[in-house]
XYZ file of C-alpha atoms in Angstrom:
643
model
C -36.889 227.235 62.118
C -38.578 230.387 63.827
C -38.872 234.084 63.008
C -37.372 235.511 66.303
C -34.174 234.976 68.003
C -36.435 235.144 71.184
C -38.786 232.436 69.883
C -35.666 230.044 69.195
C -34.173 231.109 72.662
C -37.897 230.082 74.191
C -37.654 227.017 71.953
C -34.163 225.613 73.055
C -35.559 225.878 76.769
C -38.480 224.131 76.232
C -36.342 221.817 74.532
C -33.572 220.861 76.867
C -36.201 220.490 79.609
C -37.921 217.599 77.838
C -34.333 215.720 75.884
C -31.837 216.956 78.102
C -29.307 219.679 77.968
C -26.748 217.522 76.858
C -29.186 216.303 73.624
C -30.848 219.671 72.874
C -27.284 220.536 72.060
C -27.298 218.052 69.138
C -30.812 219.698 67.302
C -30.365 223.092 65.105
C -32.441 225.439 66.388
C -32.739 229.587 65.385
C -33.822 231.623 62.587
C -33.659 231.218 58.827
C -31.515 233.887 58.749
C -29.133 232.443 61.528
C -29.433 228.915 59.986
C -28.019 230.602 56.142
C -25.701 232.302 57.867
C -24.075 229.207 59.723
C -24.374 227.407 56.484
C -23.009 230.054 54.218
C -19.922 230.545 56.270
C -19.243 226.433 56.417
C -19.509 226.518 52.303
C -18.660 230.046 50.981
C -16.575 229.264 48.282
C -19.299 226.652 46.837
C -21.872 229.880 47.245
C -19.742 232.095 45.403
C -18.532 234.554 48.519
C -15.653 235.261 50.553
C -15.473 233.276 53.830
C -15.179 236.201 55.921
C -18.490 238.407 54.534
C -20.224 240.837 56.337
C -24.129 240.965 56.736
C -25.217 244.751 56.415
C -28.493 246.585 58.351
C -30.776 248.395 57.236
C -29.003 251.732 57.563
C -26.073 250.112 55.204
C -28.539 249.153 52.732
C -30.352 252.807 52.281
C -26.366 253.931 51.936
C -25.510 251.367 49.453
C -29.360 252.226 47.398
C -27.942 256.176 47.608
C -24.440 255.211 46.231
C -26.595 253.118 43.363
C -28.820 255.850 42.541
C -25.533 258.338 42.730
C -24.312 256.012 40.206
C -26.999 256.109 37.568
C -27.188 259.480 38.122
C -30.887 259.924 39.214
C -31.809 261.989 41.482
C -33.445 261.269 45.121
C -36.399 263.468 44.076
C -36.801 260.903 41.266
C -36.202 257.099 42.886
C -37.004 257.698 46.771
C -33.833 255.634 48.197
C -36.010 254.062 50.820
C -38.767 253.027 48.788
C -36.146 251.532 46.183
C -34.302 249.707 49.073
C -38.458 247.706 49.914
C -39.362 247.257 46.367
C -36.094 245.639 46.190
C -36.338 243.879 49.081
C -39.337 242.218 47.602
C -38.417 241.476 44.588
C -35.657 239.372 46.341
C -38.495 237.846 48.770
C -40.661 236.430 45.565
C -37.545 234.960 44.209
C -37.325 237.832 40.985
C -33.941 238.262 39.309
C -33.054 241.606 37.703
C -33.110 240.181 34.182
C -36.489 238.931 35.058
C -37.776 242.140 36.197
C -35.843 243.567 33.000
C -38.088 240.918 30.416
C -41.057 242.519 31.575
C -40.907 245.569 29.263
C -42.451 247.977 31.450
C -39.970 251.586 31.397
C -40.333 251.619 35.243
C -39.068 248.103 35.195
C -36.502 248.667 33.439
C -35.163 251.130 35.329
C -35.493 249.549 38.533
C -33.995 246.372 37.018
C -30.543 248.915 36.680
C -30.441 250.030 40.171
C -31.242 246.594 41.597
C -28.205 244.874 39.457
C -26.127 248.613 40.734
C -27.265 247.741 44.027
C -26.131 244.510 44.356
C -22.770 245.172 42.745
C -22.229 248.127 45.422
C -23.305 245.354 47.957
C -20.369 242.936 46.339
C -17.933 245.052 46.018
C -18.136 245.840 49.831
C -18.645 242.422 50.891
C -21.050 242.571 52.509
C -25.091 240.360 51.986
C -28.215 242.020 52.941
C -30.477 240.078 54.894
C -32.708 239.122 51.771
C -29.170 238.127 49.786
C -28.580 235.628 53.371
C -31.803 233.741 51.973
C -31.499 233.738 48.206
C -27.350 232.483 48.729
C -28.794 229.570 50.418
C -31.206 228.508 47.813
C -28.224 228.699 45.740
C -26.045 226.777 47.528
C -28.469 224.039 47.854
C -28.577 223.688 43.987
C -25.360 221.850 44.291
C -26.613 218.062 44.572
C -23.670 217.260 46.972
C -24.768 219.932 49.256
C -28.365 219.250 49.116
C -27.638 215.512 49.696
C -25.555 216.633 52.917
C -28.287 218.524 54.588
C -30.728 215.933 53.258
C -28.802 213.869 55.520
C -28.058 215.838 58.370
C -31.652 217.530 58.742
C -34.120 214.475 58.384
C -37.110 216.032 60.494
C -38.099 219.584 59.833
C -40.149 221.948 62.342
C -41.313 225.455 60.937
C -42.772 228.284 63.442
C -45.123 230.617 62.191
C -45.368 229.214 58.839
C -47.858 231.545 57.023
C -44.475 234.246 57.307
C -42.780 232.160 54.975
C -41.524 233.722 51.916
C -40.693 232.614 48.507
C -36.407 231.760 49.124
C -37.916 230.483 53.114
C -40.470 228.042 51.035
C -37.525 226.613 48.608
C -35.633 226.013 51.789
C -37.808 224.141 53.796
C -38.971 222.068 50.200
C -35.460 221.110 48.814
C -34.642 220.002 52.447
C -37.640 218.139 53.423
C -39.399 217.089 50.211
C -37.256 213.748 50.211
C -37.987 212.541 53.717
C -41.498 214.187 54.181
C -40.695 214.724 57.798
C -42.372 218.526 57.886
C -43.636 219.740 60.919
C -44.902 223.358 60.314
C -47.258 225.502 62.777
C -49.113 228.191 61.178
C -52.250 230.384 60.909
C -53.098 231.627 57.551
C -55.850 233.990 59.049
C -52.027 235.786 60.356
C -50.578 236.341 57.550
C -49.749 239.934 57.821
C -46.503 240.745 55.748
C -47.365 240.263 52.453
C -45.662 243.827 51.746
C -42.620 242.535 52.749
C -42.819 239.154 50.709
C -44.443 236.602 53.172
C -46.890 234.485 50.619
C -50.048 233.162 52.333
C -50.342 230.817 49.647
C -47.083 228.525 50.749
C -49.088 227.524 53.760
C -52.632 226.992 52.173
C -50.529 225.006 49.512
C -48.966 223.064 52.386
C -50.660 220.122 51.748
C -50.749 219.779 47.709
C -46.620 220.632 48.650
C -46.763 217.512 51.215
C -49.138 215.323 49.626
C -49.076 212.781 52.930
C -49.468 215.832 55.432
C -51.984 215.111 58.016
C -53.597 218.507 59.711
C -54.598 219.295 63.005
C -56.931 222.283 63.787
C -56.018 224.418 66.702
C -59.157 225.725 67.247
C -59.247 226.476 70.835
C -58.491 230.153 71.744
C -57.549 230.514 75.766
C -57.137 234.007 75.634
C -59.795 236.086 74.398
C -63.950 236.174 75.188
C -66.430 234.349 73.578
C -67.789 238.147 72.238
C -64.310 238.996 71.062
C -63.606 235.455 69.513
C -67.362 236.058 67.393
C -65.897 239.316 66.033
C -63.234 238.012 65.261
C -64.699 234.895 62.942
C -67.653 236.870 61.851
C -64.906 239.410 60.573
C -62.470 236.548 59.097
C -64.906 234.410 57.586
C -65.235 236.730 54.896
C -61.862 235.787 53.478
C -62.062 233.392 50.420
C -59.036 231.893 50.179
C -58.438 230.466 53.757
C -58.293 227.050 55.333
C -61.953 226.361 57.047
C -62.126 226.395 60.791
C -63.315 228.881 63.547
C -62.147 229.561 67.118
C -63.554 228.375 70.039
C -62.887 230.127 73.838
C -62.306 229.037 76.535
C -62.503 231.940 78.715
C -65.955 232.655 80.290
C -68.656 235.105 78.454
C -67.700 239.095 78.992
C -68.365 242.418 77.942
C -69.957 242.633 73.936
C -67.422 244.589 71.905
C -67.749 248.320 72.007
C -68.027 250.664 69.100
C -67.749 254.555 69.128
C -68.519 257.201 66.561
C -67.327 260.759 67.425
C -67.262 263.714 65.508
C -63.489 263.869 64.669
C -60.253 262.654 65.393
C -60.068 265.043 68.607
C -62.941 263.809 70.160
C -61.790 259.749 69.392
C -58.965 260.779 71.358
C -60.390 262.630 74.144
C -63.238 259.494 74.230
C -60.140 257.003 74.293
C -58.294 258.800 77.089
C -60.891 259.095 78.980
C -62.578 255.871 78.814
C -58.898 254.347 79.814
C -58.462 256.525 82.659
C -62.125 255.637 83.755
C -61.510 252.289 83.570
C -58.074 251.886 85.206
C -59.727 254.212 87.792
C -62.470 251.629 88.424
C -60.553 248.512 88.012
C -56.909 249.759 89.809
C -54.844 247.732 87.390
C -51.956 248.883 85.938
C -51.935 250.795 82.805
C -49.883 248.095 81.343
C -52.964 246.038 80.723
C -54.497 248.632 77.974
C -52.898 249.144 74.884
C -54.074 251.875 71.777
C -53.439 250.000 68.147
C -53.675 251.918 65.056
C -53.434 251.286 61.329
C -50.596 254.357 59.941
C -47.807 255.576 62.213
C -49.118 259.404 61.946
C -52.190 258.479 64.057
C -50.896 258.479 67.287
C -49.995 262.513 67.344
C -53.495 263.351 68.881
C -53.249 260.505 71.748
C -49.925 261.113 72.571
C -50.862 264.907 73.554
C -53.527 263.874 75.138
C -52.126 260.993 77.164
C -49.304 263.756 78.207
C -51.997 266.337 79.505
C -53.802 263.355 81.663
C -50.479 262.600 82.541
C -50.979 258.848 81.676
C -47.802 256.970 81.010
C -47.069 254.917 77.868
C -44.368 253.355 75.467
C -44.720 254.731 71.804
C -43.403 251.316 70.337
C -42.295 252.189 66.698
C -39.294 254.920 68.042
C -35.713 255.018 67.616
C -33.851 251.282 68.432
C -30.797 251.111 70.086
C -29.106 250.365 66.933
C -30.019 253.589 65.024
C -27.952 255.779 67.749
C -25.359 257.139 65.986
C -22.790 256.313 68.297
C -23.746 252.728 68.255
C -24.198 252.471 64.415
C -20.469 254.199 64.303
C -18.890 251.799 67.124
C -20.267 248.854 64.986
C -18.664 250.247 61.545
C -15.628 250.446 63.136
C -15.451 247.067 63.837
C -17.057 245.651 60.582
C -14.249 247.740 58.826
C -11.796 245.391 60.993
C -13.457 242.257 60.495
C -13.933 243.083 56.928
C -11.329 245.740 55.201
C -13.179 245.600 51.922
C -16.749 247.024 53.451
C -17.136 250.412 51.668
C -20.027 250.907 53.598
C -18.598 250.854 57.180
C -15.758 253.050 55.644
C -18.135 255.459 54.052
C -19.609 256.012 57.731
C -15.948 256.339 59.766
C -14.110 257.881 57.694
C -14.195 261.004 58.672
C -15.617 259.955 62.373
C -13.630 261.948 64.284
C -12.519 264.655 61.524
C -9.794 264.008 59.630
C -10.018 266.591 57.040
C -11.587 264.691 54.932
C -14.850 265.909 53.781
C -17.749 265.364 51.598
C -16.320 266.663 48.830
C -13.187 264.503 49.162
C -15.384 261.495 49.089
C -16.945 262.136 46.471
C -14.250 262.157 44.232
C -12.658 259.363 45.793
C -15.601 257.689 44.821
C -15.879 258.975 41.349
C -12.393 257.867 40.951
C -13.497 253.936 42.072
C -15.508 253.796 39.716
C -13.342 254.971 36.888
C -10.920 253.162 37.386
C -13.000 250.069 39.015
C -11.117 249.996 42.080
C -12.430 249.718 45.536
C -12.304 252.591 47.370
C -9.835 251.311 50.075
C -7.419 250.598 46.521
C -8.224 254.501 45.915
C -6.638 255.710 48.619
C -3.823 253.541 48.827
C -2.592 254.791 45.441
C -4.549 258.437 45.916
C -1.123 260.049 44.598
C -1.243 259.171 41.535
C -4.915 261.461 41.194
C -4.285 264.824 40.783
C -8.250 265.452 41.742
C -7.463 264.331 45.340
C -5.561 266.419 47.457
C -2.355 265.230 49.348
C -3.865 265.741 53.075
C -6.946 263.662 52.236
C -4.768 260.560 50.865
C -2.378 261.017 53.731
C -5.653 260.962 56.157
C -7.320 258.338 54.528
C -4.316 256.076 54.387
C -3.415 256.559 58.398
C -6.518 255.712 59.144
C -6.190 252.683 56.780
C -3.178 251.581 58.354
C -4.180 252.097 62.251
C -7.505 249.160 61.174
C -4.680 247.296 59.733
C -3.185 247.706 63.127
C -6.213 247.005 64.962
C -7.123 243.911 62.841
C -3.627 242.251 63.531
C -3.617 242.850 67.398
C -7.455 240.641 67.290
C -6.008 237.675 68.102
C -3.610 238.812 70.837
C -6.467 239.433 73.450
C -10.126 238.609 74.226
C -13.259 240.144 72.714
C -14.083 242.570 75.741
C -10.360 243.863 75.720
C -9.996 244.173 72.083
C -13.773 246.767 71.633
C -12.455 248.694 74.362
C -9.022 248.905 72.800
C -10.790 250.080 69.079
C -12.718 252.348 71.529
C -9.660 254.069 72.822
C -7.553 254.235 69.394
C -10.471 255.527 67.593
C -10.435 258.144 69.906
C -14.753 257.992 70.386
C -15.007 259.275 73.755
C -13.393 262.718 72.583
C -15.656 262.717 69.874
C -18.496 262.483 72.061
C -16.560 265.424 74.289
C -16.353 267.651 70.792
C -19.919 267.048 69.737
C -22.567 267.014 72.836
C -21.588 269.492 75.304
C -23.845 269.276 77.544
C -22.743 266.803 80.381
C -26.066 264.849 80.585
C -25.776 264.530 77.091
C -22.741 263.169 76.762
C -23.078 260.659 79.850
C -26.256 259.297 77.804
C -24.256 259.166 74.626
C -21.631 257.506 75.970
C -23.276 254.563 77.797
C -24.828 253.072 74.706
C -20.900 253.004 74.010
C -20.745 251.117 77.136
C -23.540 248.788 76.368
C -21.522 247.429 72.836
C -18.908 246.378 75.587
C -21.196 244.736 77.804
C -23.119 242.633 74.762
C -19.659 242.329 73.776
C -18.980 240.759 76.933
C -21.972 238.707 76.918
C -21.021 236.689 73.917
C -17.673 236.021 75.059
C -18.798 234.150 78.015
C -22.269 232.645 76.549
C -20.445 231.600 72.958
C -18.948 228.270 72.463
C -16.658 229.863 70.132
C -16.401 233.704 70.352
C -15.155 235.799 67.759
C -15.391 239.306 66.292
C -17.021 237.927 63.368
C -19.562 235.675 65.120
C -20.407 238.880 67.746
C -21.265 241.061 64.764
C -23.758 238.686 63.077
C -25.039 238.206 66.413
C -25.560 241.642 66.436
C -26.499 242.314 63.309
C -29.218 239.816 62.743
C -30.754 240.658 66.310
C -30.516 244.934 65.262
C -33.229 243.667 62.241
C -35.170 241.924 64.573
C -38.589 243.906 65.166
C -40.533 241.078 66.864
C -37.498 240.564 69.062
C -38.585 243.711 71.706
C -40.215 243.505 74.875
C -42.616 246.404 74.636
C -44.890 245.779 77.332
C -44.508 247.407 80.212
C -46.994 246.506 83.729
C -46.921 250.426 84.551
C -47.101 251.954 80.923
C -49.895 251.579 78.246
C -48.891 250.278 74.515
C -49.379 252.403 71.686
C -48.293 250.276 68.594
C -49.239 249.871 64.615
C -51.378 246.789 64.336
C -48.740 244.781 62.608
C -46.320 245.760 65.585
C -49.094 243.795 67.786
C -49.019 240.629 66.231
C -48.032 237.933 68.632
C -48.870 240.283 71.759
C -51.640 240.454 74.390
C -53.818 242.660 76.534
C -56.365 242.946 78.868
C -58.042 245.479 77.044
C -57.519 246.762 73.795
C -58.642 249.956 71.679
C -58.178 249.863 67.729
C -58.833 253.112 66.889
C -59.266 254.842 63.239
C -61.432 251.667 62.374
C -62.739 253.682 59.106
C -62.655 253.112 55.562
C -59.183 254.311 54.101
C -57.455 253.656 56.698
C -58.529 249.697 57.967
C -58.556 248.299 55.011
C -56.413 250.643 53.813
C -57.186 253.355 50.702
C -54.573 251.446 48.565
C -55.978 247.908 49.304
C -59.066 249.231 48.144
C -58.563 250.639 45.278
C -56.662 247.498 44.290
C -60.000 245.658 45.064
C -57.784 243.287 47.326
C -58.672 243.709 51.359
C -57.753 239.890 52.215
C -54.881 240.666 54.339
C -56.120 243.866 55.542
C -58.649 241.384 57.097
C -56.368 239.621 58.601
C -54.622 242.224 59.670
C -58.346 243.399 61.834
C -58.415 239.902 63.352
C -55.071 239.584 64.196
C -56.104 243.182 66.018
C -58.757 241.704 67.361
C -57.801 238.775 68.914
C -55.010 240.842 70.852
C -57.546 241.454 73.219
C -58.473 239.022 76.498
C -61.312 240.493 78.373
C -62.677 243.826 76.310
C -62.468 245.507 72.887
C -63.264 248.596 71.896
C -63.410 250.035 68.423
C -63.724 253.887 67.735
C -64.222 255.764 64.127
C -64.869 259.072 63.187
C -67.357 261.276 61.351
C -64.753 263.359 59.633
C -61.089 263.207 59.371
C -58.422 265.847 57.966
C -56.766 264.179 55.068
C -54.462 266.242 53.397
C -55.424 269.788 55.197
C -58.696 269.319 54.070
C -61.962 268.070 56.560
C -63.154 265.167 54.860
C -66.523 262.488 56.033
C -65.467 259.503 56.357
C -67.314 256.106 56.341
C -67.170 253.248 59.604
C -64.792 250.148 58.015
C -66.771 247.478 56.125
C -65.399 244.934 59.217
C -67.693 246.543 61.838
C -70.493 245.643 59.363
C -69.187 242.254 58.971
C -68.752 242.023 62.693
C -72.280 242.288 62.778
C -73.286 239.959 60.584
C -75.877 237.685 60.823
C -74.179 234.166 61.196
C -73.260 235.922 64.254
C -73.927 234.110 67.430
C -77.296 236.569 69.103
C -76.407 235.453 72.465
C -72.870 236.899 71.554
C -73.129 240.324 69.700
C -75.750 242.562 70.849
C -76.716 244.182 67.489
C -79.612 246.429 68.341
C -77.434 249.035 69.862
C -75.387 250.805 66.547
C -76.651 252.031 63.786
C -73.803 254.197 61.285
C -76.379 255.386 58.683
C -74.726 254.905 55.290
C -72.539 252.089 54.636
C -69.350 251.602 53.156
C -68.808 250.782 49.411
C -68.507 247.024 48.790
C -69.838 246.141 52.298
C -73.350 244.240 52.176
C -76.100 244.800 54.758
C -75.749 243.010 57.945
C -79.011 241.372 57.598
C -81.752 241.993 54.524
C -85.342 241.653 55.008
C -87.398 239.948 52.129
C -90.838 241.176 53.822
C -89.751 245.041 53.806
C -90.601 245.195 57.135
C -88.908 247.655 59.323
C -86.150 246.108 61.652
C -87.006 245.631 64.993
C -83.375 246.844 66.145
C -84.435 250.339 65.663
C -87.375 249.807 68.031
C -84.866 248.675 70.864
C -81.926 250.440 70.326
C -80.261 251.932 73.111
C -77.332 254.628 73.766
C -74.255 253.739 75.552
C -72.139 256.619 77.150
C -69.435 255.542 78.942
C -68.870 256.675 82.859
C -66.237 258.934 83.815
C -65.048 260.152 87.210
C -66.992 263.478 88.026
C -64.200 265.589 87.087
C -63.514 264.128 83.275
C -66.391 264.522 81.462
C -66.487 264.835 77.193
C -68.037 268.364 77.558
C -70.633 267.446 75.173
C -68.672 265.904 72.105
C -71.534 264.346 71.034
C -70.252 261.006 71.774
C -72.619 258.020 69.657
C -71.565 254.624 70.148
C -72.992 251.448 71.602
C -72.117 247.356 71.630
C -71.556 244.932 69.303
């Protein structure tokens, strides 16, 4: 079991080099989600679906929450669709039924309990799972004794990537299955457990061995990455956590720079410092821009760096923009063929139903809708029989039903050619390209447009000839589950520099490494703190931390503008910890910073019972960075110095 598609790909190569192609082909290897889905489709009428379901993306899902809260009549201004569609999500995640959330008593519970159960019936009556519902169906399935007994059988030896990710329907999996032979292998680092807001527990894997009473655990302590400096930040940081399993990396690589910390004035002058200290040092060092990379905490921080980046005409890769999957023209290509694979997916319909115009509008649809639901029909049903509704006018049913009848059409020429053919068929009798020629006249436009329509052909193609057993249905899970897959991108880039969130970083490397915005309120973040609970925020700085192999450097600000208003701001409590004093001297130069006053809950690096004045503020020194002669801060006022 991994988390990526591209870890399971990495896996099955590793794997048939040291069994043999021919018996790597025998082991399950892939996601959790690919695994449910494999085993959902074998037993769907013991799950309680249709055999032929559809698995819906993330788009799909905020339509379906908008059709809910359309439903229940409240407003958008009220229940923010997108929020509704996570707090859903992790309800599902920690394993909480509606009814459940409903027991609670709490008025906002309540009403949330209604639009998850509206939610999920929307979700039914299209036919469609959501990638949560993939997880929860198979702890369902396995409640059945016979089917538990089966994979009991078939799986006897479990291995589980990136364990600490697990949530609470991943966890059941993993237990039902392997808690009768005890053959668990998981790998995991609870110091990495980063997703906590999308329902990974930390607790399954410090529980791991109360779970697995015989487990035996081996420490991978050894870090061959990162410097011995950066590794001491990073434990003097971590250790701080509580509730963690003991144990503290060790490098290999030999000692470097100390870490580097920078106070400026605002957030202009962090980025001007940042900018400059990059170009400086890829100016010194002629590597590639690929090997620096600028990680921040909130996806509004990178405004200022981006501008100035543009000016110094360094080039980077934003990661965090729009996927291939949200182009419109790809997200409409793929309902198209859902709605063939699937007639009863609302959803898909919703999207292509008027893509190219038919004359049917908004308006039109929302009365077929409102008729649906009256009469608790689906809302293909609706338009079969739209004559008999006096609301709907003639030319919309007639519409609605050709357009019905030429996917019936489509749908029953599938199995006359292959999978390549038959896309570029639905292409052609969907009429897209024209669409494309009505929309985007501009030629450029239009040729960009139209080659991510060319690219659904070519992965279209790919799966015919790398599947065992191609099919439309297979190709759009294959799609589908890889379109969620964040961790799946190759971001880096050997001539570009990486701007990325933190938890966008996890898993990633670079030479050198700037985490900037390191400032209470933002790392940990304001809401962490006032829920008194910065554990994984922790994490999440050491998982920053250790992205980096030979330098680190960690910037703040004086002031920041925080809701139109200038507003001080205080250095993160982690810089203090990062100078604490189990830290290694020989390691972490601490005579060089000193920040003044320090954050709220953060103790003093280092109290003196005598009284006595510190010696670091005898020795400490300034550290201004060089700069080629023609990029110089113009007297920002730069402070900063190593850790």
């Amino acid at each position: 079991m991994t988390f990526t598609n591209k870890a399971a790909g990495e896996m099955k190569e590793r794997i048939a080099k040291l069994v043999g192609k021919r018996s790597a082909k025998e082991l399950t290897v892939g996601t959790f989600h690919s695994f449910c889905v494999r085993s959902l489709r074998k037993h769907a009428e013991k799950a309680g679906l249709r055999s032929g379901f559809g698995i819906c993306d993330s788009d799909d899902q905020l339509m379906a929450m908008k059709q809910a809260l359309r439903d229940l009549q409240i407003p958008d201004t009220d229940l923010q669709p997108n929020v509704c569609v996570s707090q859903i999500s992790l309800l599902k995640n920690r394993l909480i039924t509606p009814r459940a959330l409903r027991a609670s008593g709490d008025k906002h519970d309540i009403r949330m309990s209604d639009v998850f159960e509206r939610y999920n019936q929307g979700l039914r009556a299209s036919g469609v799972l959501d990638f949560d519902d993939l997880l929860l169906y198979m702890v369902k399935l396995i409640e059945d004794p016979d089917i538990l007994t089966a994979f009991r059988k078939q799986y006897r030896y479990l291995f589980v990537d990136e364990y600490q990710d697990t949530n609470g329907p991943q966890y059941e999996i993993v237990r039902q299955i392997g808690t009768k032979h005890q053959n668990v292998c998981v790998v995991g680092d609870d110091d990495q457990s980063i997703y906590g807001w999308r329902g990974a527990d930390v607790s399954k894997i410090l529980n791991f061995e109360k779970d697995f009473a015989k487990a035996t655990v081996v420490r991978l302590e050894m870090n061959y990455r990162s410097t011995p400096e950066i590794i001491a930040g990073a434990n003097a940081v971590i250790r701080n956590n509580r509730q963690r399993h003991d144990k503290a990396l060790r490098s290999a690589a030999k000692s470097g720079e100390p870490i580097n910390v920078q106070r400026l004035d605002d957030e202009e002058s962090e980025a001007l410092f940042v900018v400059e200290d990059i170009k400086q040092r890829q100016w010194e060092s002629k590597c590639g821009y690929g090997q620096f990379a600028i990680l921040f905490r909130t996806a509004v921080q990178p405004r200022l760096f981006e501008m100035r980046l543009r000016s110094e005409g360094i080039p980077y890769n934003l990661v965090g923009g729009m996927s291939f999957f949200d182009r419109k023209e790809v997200r409409d290509i793929l309902s198209f063929l859902k709605l063939v694979a699937n007639p009863a997916d609302e959803l898909s319909l919703l999207r292509v139903i008027n893509t190219p115009p038919r004359g049917i509008g908004a308006t039109s649809v929302e009365r077929m809708l409102a008729v649906a639901m009256e009469t608790r029909s689906s809302l293909p049903e609706v338009i079969r029989s739209g004559e008999a509704h006096t609301t709907i006018k003639p030319s919309v049913v007639n519409a609605g039903g050709r357009f019905l009848d030429t996917m019936d059409s489509l749908r029953a020429s599938l199995e006359e050619s292959d999978l390549v053919t038959f896309v570029k068929r639905l292409i052609r009798v969907v009429g897209y390209e024209t669409e494309l020629q009505r929309c985007y006249k501009d030629k450029a436009t239009r040729a960009k447009r139209w080659e991510a329509v060319t690219e659904i052909m070519n992965m279209a193609e790919i799966h015919q000839r790398k599947s065992s057993d191609p099919s439309l249905q297979r190709f759009l899970e294959d799609v589908t589950l890889n379109s969620n897959e964040e961790d799946d991108k190759d971001v880096t880039d050997s001539h570009r520099l990486t701007m990325m969130t933190l938890h966008s970083a996890k898993g990633l490397e670079f030479g050198e490494v700037y985490i900037v915005g390191v400032e209470e309120g933002l790392i940990p973040h304001a809401k962490t703190i006032k829920e008194k609970d910065v554990d994984e925020e922790r994490r999440l700085a050491y998982v920053g931390i250790t992205r980096a192999e030979r330098r680190l450097t960690l910037s703040c600000v004086k002031s920041r503008a925080r809701r139109g208003q200038r507003a001080a701001v205080l250095p993160s409590r982690f810089i203090y910890e990062m100078r604490g004093k189990d830290t290694p001297q020989e390691l972490i130069d601490r005579a060089e910073l000193e920040f003044g006053d320090r954050p709220p809950e953060a103790k003093p690096a280092q109290k003196k019972k005598s009284g006595k004045k510190s010696p670091r503020k005898a020795t400490r020194k300034k550290k201004i960075p060089k700069v080629p002669p023609s990029h110089t801060h113009q007297g920002r006022g730069l402070t900063g110095g190593s850790i």
